[in-house]
Coordinates of C-alpha atoms in Angstrom, one line a residue:
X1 CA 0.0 0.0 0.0
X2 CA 1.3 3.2 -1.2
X3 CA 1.8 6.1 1.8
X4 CA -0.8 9.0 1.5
X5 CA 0.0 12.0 0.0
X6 CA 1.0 14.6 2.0
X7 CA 2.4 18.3 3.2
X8 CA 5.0 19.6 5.4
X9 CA 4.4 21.5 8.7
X10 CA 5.4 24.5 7.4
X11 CA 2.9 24.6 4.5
X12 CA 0.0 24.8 7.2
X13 CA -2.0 27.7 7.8
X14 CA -2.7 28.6 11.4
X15 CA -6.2 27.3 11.7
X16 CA -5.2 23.8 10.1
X17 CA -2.2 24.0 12.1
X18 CA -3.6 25.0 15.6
X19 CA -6.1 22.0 14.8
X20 CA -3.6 19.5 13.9
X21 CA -1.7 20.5 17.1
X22 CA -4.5 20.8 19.6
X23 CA -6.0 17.5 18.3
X24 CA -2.7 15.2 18.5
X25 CA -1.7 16.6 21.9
X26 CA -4.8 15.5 23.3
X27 CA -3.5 11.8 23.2
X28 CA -1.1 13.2 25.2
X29 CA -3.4 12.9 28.1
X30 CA -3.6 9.4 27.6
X31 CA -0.7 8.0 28.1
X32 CA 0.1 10.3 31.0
X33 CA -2.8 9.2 32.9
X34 CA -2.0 5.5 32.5
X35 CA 1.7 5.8 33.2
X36 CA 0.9 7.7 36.2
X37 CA -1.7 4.9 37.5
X38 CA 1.0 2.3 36.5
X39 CA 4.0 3.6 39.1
X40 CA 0.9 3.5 41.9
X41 CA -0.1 0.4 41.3
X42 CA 3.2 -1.0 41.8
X43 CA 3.0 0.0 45.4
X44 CA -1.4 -1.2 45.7
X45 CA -0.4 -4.8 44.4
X46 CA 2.7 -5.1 46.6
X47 CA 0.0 -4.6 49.4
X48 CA -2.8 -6.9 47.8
X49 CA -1.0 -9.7 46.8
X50 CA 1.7 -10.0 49.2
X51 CA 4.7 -9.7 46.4
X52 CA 7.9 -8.6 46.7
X53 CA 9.3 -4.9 45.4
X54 CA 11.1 -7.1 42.4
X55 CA 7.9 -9.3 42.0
X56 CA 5.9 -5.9 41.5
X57 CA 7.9 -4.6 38.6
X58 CA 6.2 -7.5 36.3
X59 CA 4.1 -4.4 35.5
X60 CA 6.6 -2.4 34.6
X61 CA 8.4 -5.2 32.3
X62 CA 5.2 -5.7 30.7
X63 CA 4.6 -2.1 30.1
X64 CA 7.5 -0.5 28.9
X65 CA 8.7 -4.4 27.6
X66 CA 5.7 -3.2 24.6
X67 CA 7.2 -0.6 23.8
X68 CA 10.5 -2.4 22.6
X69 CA 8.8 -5.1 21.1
X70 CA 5.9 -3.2 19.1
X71 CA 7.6 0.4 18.4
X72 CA 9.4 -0.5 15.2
X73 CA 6.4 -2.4 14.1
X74 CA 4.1 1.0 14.5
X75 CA 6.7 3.0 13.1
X76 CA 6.4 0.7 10.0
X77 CA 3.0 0.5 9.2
X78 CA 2.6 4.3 9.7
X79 CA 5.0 4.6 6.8
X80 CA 2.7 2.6 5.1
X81 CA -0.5 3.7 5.9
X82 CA -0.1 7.1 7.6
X83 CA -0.3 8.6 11.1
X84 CA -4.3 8.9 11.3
X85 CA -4.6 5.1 10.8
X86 CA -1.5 4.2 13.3
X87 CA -3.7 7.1 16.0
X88 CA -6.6 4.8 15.3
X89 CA -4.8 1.4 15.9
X90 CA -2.8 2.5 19.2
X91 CA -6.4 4.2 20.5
X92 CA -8.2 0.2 20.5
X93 CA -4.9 -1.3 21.7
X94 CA -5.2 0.7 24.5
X95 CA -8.9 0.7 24.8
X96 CA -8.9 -3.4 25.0
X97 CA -6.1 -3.2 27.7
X98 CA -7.8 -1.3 29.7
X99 CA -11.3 -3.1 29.6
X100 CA -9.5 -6.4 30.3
X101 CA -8.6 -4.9 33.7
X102 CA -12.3 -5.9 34.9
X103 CA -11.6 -9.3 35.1
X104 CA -8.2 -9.1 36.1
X105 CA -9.7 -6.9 39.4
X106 CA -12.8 -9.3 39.6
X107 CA -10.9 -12.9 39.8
X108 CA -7.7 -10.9 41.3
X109 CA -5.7 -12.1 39.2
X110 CA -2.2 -10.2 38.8
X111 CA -0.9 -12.1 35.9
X112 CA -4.2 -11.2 34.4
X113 CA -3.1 -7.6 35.1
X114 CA 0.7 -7.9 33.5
X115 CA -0.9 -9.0 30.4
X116 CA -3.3 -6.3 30.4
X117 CA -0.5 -3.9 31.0
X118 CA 1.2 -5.3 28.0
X119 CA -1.3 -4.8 25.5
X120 CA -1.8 -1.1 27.0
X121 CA 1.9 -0.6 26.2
X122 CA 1.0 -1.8 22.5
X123 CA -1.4 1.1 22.2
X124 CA 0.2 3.3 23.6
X125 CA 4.0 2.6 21.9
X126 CA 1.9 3.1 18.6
X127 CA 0.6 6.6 19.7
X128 CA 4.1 7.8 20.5
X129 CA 5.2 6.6 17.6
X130 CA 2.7 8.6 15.7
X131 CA 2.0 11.8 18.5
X132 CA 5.6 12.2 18.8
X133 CA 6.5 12.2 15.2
X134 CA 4.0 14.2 14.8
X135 CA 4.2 17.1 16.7
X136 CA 8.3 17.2 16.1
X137 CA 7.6 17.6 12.0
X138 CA 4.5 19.7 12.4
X139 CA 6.4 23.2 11.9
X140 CA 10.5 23.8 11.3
X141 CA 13.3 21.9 12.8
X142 CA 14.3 24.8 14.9
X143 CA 11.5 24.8 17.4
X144 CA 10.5 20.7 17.6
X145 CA 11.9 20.3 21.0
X146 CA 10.1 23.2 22.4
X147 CA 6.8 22.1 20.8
X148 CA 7.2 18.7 21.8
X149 CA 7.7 19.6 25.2
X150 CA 4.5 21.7 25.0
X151 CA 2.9 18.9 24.1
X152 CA 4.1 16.6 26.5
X153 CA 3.5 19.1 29.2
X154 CA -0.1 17.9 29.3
X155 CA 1.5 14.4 29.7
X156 CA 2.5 15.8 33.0
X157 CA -0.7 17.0 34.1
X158 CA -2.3 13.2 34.2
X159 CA 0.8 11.9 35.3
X160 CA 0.0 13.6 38.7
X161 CA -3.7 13.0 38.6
X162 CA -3.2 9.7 38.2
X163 CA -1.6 9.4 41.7
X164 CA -3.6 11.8 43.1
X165 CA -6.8 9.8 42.1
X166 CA -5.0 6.6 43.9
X167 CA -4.4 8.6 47.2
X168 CA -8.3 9.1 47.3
X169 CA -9.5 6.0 46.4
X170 CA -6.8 3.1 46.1
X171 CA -5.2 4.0 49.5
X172 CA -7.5 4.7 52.1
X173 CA -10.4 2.6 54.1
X174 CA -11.0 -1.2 52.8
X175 CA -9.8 0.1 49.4
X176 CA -6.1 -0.2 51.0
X177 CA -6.3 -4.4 50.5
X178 CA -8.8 -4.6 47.7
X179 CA -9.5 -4.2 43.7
X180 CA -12.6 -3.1 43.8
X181 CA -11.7 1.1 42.6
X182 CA -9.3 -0.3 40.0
X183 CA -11.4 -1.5 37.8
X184 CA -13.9 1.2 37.9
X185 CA -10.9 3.7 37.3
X186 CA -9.8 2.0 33.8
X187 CA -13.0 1.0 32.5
X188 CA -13.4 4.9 32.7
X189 CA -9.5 4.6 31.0
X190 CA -11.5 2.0 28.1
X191 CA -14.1 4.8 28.0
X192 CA -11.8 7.9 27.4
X193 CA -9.9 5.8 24.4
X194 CA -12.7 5.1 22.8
X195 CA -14.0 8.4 23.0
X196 CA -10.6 9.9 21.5
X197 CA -10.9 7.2 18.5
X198 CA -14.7 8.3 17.4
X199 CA -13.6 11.9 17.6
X200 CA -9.8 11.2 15.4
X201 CA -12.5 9.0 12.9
X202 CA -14.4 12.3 12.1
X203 CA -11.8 14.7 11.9
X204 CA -9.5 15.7 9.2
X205 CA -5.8 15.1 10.5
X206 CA -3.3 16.8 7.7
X207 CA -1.1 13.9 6.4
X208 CA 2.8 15.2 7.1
X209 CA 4.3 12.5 4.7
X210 CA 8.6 11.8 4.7
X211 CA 8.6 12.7 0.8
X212 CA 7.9 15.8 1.7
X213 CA 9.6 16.4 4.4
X214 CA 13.2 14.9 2.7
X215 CA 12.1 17.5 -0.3
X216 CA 12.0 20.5 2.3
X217 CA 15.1 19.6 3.6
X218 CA 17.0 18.9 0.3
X219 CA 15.9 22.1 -1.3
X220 CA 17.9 23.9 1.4
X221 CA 21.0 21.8 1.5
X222 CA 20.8 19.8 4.5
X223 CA 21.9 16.6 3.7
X224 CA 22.0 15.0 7.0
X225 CA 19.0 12.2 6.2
X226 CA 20.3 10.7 3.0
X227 CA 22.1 7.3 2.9
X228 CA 20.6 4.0 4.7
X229 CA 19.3 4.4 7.8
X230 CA 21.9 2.1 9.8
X231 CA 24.3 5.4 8.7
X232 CA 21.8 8.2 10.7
X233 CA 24.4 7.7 13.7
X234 CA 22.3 10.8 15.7
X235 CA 19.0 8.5 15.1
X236 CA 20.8 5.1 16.7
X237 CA 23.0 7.0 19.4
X238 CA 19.5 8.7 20.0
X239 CA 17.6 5.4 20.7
X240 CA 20.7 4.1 23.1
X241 CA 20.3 7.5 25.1
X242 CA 16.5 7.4 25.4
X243 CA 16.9 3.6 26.4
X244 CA 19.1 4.5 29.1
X245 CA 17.6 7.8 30.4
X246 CA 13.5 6.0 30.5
X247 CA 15.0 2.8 32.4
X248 CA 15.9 5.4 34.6
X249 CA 13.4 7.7 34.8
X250 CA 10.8 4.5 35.1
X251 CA 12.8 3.1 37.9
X252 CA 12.5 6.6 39.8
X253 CA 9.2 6.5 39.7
X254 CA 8.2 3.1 40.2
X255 CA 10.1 3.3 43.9
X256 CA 9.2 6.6 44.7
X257 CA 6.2 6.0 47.2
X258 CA 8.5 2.8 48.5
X259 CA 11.0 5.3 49.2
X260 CA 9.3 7.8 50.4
X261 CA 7.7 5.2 53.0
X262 CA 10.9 4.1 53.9
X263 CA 12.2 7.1 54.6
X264 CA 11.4 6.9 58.7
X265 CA 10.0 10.7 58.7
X266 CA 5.9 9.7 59.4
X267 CA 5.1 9.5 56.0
X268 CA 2.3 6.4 55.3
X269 CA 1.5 5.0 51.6
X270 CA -1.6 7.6 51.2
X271 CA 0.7 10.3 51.7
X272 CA 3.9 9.0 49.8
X273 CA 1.0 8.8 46.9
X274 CA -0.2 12.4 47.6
X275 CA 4.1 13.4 47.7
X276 CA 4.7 11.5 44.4
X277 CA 2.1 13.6 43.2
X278 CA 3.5 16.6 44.0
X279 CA 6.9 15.0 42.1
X280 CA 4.9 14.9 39.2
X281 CA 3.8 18.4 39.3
X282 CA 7.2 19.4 39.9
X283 CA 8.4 18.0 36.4
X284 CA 5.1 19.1 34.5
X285 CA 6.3 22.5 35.9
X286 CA 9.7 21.7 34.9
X287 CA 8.3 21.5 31.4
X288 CA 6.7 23.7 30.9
X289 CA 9.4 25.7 31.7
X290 CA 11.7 24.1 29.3
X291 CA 9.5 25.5 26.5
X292 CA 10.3 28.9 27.2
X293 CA 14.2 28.1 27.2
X294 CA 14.5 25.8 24.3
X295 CA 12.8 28.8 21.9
X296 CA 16.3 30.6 23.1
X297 CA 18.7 28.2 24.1
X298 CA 20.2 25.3 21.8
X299 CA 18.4 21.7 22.9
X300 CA 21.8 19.3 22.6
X301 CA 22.9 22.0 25.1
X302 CA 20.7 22.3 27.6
X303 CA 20.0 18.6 27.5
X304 CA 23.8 18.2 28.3
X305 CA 23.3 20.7 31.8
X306 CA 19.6 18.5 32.7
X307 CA 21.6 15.7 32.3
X308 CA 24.4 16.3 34.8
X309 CA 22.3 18.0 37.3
X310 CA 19.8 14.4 37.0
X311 CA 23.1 12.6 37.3
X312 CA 24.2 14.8 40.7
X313 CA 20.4 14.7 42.1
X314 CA 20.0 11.0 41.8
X315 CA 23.7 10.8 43.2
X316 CA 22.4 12.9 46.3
X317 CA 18.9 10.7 46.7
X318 CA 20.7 7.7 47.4
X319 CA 23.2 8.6 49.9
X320 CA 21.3 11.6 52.1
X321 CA 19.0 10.6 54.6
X322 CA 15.7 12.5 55.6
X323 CA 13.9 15.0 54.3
X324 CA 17.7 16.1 52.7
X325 CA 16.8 13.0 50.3
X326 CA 13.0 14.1 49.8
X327 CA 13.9 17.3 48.9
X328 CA 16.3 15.9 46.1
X329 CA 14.0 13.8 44.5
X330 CA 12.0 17.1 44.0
X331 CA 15.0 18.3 41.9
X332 CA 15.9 15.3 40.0
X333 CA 12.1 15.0 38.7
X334 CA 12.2 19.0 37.8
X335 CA 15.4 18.0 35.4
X336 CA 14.2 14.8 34.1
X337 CA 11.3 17.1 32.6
X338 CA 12.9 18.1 29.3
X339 CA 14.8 15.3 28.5
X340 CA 12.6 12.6 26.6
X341 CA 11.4 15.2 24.2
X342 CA 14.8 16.6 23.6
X343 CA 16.4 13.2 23.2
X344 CA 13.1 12.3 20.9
X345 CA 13.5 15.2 18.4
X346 CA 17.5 15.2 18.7
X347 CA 17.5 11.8 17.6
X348 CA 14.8 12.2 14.9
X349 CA 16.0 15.9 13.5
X350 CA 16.4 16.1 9.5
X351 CA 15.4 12.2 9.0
X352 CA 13.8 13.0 6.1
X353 CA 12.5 9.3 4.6
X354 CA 13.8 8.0 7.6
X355 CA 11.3 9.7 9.6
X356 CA 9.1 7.2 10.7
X357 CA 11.5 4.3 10.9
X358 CA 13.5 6.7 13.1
X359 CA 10.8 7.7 15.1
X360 CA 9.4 3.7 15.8
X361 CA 13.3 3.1 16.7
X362 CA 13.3 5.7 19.4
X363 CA 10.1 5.3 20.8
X364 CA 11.6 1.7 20.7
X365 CA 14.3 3.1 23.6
X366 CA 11.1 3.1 26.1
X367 CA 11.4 -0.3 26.6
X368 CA 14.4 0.2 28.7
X369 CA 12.2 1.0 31.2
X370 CA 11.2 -2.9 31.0
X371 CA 14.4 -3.5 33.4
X372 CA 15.9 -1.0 34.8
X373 CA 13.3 -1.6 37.9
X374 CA 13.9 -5.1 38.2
X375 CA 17.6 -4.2 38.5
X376 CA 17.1 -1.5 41.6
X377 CA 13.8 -3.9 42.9
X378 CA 16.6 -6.4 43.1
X379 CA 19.3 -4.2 45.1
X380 CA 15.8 -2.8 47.1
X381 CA 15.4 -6.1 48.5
X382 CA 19.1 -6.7 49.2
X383 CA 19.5 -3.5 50.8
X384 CA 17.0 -0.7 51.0
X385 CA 15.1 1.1 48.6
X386 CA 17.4 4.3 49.0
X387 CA 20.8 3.0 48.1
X388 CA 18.8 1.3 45.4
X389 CA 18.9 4.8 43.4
X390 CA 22.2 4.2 42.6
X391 CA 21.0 1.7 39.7
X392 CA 19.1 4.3 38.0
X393 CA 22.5 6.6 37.9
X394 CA 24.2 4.9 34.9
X395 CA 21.3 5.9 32.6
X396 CA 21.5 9.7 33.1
X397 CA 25.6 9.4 32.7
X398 CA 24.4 7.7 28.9
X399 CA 22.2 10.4 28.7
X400 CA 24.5 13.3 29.6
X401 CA 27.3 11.4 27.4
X402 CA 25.0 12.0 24.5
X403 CA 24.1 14.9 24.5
X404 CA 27.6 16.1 25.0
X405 CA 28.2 14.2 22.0
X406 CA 25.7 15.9 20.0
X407 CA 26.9 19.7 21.2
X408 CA 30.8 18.5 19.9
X409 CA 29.2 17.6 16.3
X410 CA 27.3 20.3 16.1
X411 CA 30.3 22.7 17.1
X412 CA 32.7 20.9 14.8
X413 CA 30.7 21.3 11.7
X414 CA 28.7 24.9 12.6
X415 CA 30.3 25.8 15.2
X416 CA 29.3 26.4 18.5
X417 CA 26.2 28.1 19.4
X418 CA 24.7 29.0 22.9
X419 CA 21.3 29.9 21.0
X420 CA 18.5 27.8 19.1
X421 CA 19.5 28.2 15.6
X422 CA 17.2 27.6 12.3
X423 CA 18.8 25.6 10.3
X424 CA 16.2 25.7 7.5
X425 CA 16.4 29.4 7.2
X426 CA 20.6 29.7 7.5
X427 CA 20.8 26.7 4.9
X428 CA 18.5 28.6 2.4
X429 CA 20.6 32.2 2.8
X430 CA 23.9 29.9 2.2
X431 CA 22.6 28.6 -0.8
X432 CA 21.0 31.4 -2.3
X433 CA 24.5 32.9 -2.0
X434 CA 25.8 30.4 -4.2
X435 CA 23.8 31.9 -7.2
X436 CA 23.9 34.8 -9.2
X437 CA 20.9 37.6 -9.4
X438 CA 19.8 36.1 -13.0
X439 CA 19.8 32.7 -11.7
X440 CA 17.3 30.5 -9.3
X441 CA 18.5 28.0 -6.9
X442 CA 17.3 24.7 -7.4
X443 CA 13.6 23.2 -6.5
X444 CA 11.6 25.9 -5.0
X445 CA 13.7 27.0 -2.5
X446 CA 13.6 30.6 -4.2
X447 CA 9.8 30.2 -2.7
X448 CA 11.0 29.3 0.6
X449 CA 10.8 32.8 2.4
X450 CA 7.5 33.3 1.5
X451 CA 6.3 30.2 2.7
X452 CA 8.0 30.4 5.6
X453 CA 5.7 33.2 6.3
X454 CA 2.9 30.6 6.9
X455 CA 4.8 28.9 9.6
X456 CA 2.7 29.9 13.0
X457 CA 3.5 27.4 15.4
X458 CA 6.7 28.7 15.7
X459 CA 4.8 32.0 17.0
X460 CA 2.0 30.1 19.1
X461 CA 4.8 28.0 21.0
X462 CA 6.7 31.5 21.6
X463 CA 3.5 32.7 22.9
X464 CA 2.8 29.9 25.6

C-alpha cells in the first residue's frame, strides 16, 4: 500500500495548524494518565498480593517491555498507511487493555493484570510513535523540542492525577487491601480511548508525509538524512540514550512512594501517593518551563546541563538521609522534565525518509524501562530502597554522554552556538549565496521565504 499523499508543517495555515496540534496533543493525556496509575499500582499490588518490590515490577516489564517489542512495528506500518490510521490502531490497543482490567480486578488475578498492561503498552507505543513524530515535523526543525515539550506538558498533568486519584480512592479505608476502585478507574480509561478514537474518525488530520519532508530539507541543503538508515548515527546513538535515560526515569518513579515510606519521617502510603504527586507536578512544571528556554537556548545544550544535574540529584537521593533526600528527589524529577522530548527530536531531527523508521526506533528506547526496575527492585530487597537509586545513575551518565556528543558535532561542523538556531532558514541564505541575481537556486527554495511566512507554530509555542 502506497503512503498517502501529503504536506510539510510549514505549509499549514494557522487554523489547520492550531487544529492538527490541539487535536494530536490531546493523546497526550492518555498515556500520561496511565503511566501515572501504573507507578501506583506498583506499590497497591505489593500490598494486595503480598509480592515482593522485584515481583511488582512485572508491571513495569510488561509495560514499557511493549514498547521495545511493538515500536518498530508501529513506526512501519505508519510509513505505510499514515499517522491517522496508526492514532486509530494505538487508540483500541489501549482501549482493549484497559477493559481487560475488569476481570483481572474481579478474579484478582495479577498475571491477568501484566498481560493487560502489555497490551496497554502496545497502544500506547503506537501513539508515541505517531504523536511524537507528529508534533516534532509539524512546523520547522528549529523549534521541535520546544513544541514537543509543549505537548508533552499535558502528559505531566495526568501523570500527577493519576496518583492523586489513587491517594483518594486506592489507599484509604478497605480500598487499602482490595480491587474493587481499580477496575472502575480503567473502565473509565476504556471509555476515554474510545471516545478519542470516534472523535480522530471524524476529523480531518493533515497527512505530514517523509517525501515531503526529505524534499523541504533537500531544497535547502541539509543533507543529514540521505544514505541507509543504519548510517543516521544521531538517530541510533538517540535510541541508546533514550533507552538508558526511560530505564531510569521508570525506575525513579516506580520506587518513589516505596522510598518515600521508607524514609522513617511519618510519612504512610496515602501520603507518599499524595508526595509523588507533588513530584509529578514538579516535572510538569519543569516542562513547561523548558519551553520557554529551548525557543532561546540550543536543545543538545541544555539537554547536556539537565543531564548532569539528573546525574548529581540522583547521586544525592541515594546517599542523604531524611527530608535532605525528599527534597532531592524534587529536583531530579524538575530536570528529568525536558529530557525525553529533547532526546526524541535530537534523535529524529532532519530524518527525512527515515522519519518514521527513526521515530518507531526511538520510541523503541522506552522499553528500557522494562528493566531497569527489576535491576534496583533487586538491590531494594538486598539493601534498601534508597541505596537502590544508585542503579538508576548509569542511565543519566548515557544520557548526559549524548548529549555532549551531540553539542561537539554540532560545534565541529557549525560551530558552536549557545542559542537555538534555524537551520532551515541559515541553509537557504547559504545557498542562495551560491547563485547569481539572474539565476534561481534549485527546486523551490527561491519560494521558501515566502512560505516560511505561513509557519505559526513557531509563534503560538513562543507565545505559551
Amino acid at each position: 500500500m502506497a503512503p498517502p499523499t501529503g504536506t510539510t508543517g510549514t505549509q499549514l495555515g494557522r487554523r489547520q495548524w492550531a487544529f492538527a496540534f490541539a487535536l494530536v496533543t490531546s493523546l497526550f493525556f492518555t498515556w500520561g494518565f496511565a503511566y501515572g496509575l501504573l507507578d501506583v499500582l506498583n506499590a497497591h499490588f505489593q500490598t494486595v498480593f503480598g509480592i515482593s518490590k522485584l515481583q511488582s515490577t512485572l508491571l513495569q516489564l510488561a509495560y514499557f517491555g511493549a514498547y521495545f517489542v511493538w515500536a518498530p512495528f508501529a513506526g512501519i506500518f505508519m510509513r505505510r498507511v499514515g499517522y491517522k490510521k496508526g492514532i486509530h490502531i494505538g487508540l483500541g490497543l489501549y482501549s482493549i487493555g484497559a477493559v481487560f482490567f475488569w476481570p483481572s480486578a474481579k478474579y484478582e488475578s495479577y498475571g491477568g493484570f501484566v498481560g493487560s498492561t502489555f497490551v496497554i503498552g502496545c497502544g500506547l507505543s503506537t501513539l508515541e510513535v505517531a504523536a511524537n513524530s507528529y508534533i516534532s515535523v509539524l512546523g520547522t526543525p528549529q523549534y521541535a523540542a520546544a513544541r514537543l515539550n509543549f505537548s508533552q506538558g499535558f502528559q505531566g498533568v495526568a501523570s500527577f492525577a493519576g496518583p492523586l486519584i489513587a491517594s483518594r480512592w486506592f489507599f484509604t479505608g478497605a480500598n487499602a487491601t482490595s480491587l474493587g476502585t481499580v477496575q472502575w478507574v480503567y473502565l473509565a480509561v476504556a471509555g476515554l480511548g474510545i471516545v478519542l478514537n470516534i472523535l480522530f474518525f471524524f476529523c480531518d488530520l493533515p497527512e505530514i508525509t517523509e517525501d515531503a519532508l526529505a524534499e523541504e530539507i533537500d531544497e535547502v541543503g541539509i543533507t543529514d538524512g540521505q544514505g541507509p538508515f543504519w548510517k543516521q548515527y544521531r538517530c541510533i546513538f538517540g535510541f541508546v540514550a533514550q533507552t538508558a535515560y526511560v530505564g531510569a526515569q521508570v525506575t525513579i518513579a516506580s520506587f518513589a512512594v516505596n522510598f518515600l515510606v521508607d524514609q522513617g519521617v511519618g510519612i504512610d502510603q496515602s501520603k507518599a501517593s499524595q508526595l509523588f504527586s507533588f513530584c509529578q507536578v514538579t516535572f510538569t512544571v519543569g516542562r513547561f518551563l523548558g519551553v520557554l528556554m529551548l525557543n532561546f537556548i540550543d536543545p543538545a545544550l541544555l539537554l547536556a546541563f539537565y543531564g548532569f544535574c539528573c546525574t548529581l540529584f540522583c547521586l544525592l537521593v541515594s546517599q542523604l538521609p531524611g527530608y535532605s533526600a525528599v527534597a532531592c528527589l524534587f529536583c531530579l524529577f524538575f530536570f528529568e522534565s525536558i529530557c525525553y522530548p529533547c532526546i526524541f527530536t535530537l534523535g529524529t531531527k532532519n530524518l527525512g525518509v527515515h522519519t518514521k523508521r527513526g521515530s518507531g526506533l526511538i520510541v523503541m528506547g522506552v522499553g528500557g524501562g522494562a528493566w531497569y526496575p527489576s535491576a534496583q527492585g533487586a538491590l531494594a530487597d538486598a539493601t534498601n530502597t534508597r541505596h537502590s537509586y544508585l542503579v538508576p545513575v548509569s542511565g543519566y551518565i548515557a544520557m548526559t554522554i549524548y548529549a555532549v556528543g551531540l553539542v561537539v558535532d554540532q560545534s565541529r561542523k557549525n560551530g558552536f552556538s549557545f542559542r537555538n538556531r534555524d537551520e532551515l532558514t541559515n541553509n537557504l541564505k547559504h545557498t542562495s549565496d551560491h547563485f547569481s541575481p539572474t539565476e534561481s537556486p534549485p527546486g523551490d527554495a527561491k519560494g521558501r521565504s515566502s512560505s516560511e511566512k505561513k509557519v505559526f507554530s513557531d509563534e503560538l509555542v513562543r507565545v505559551a
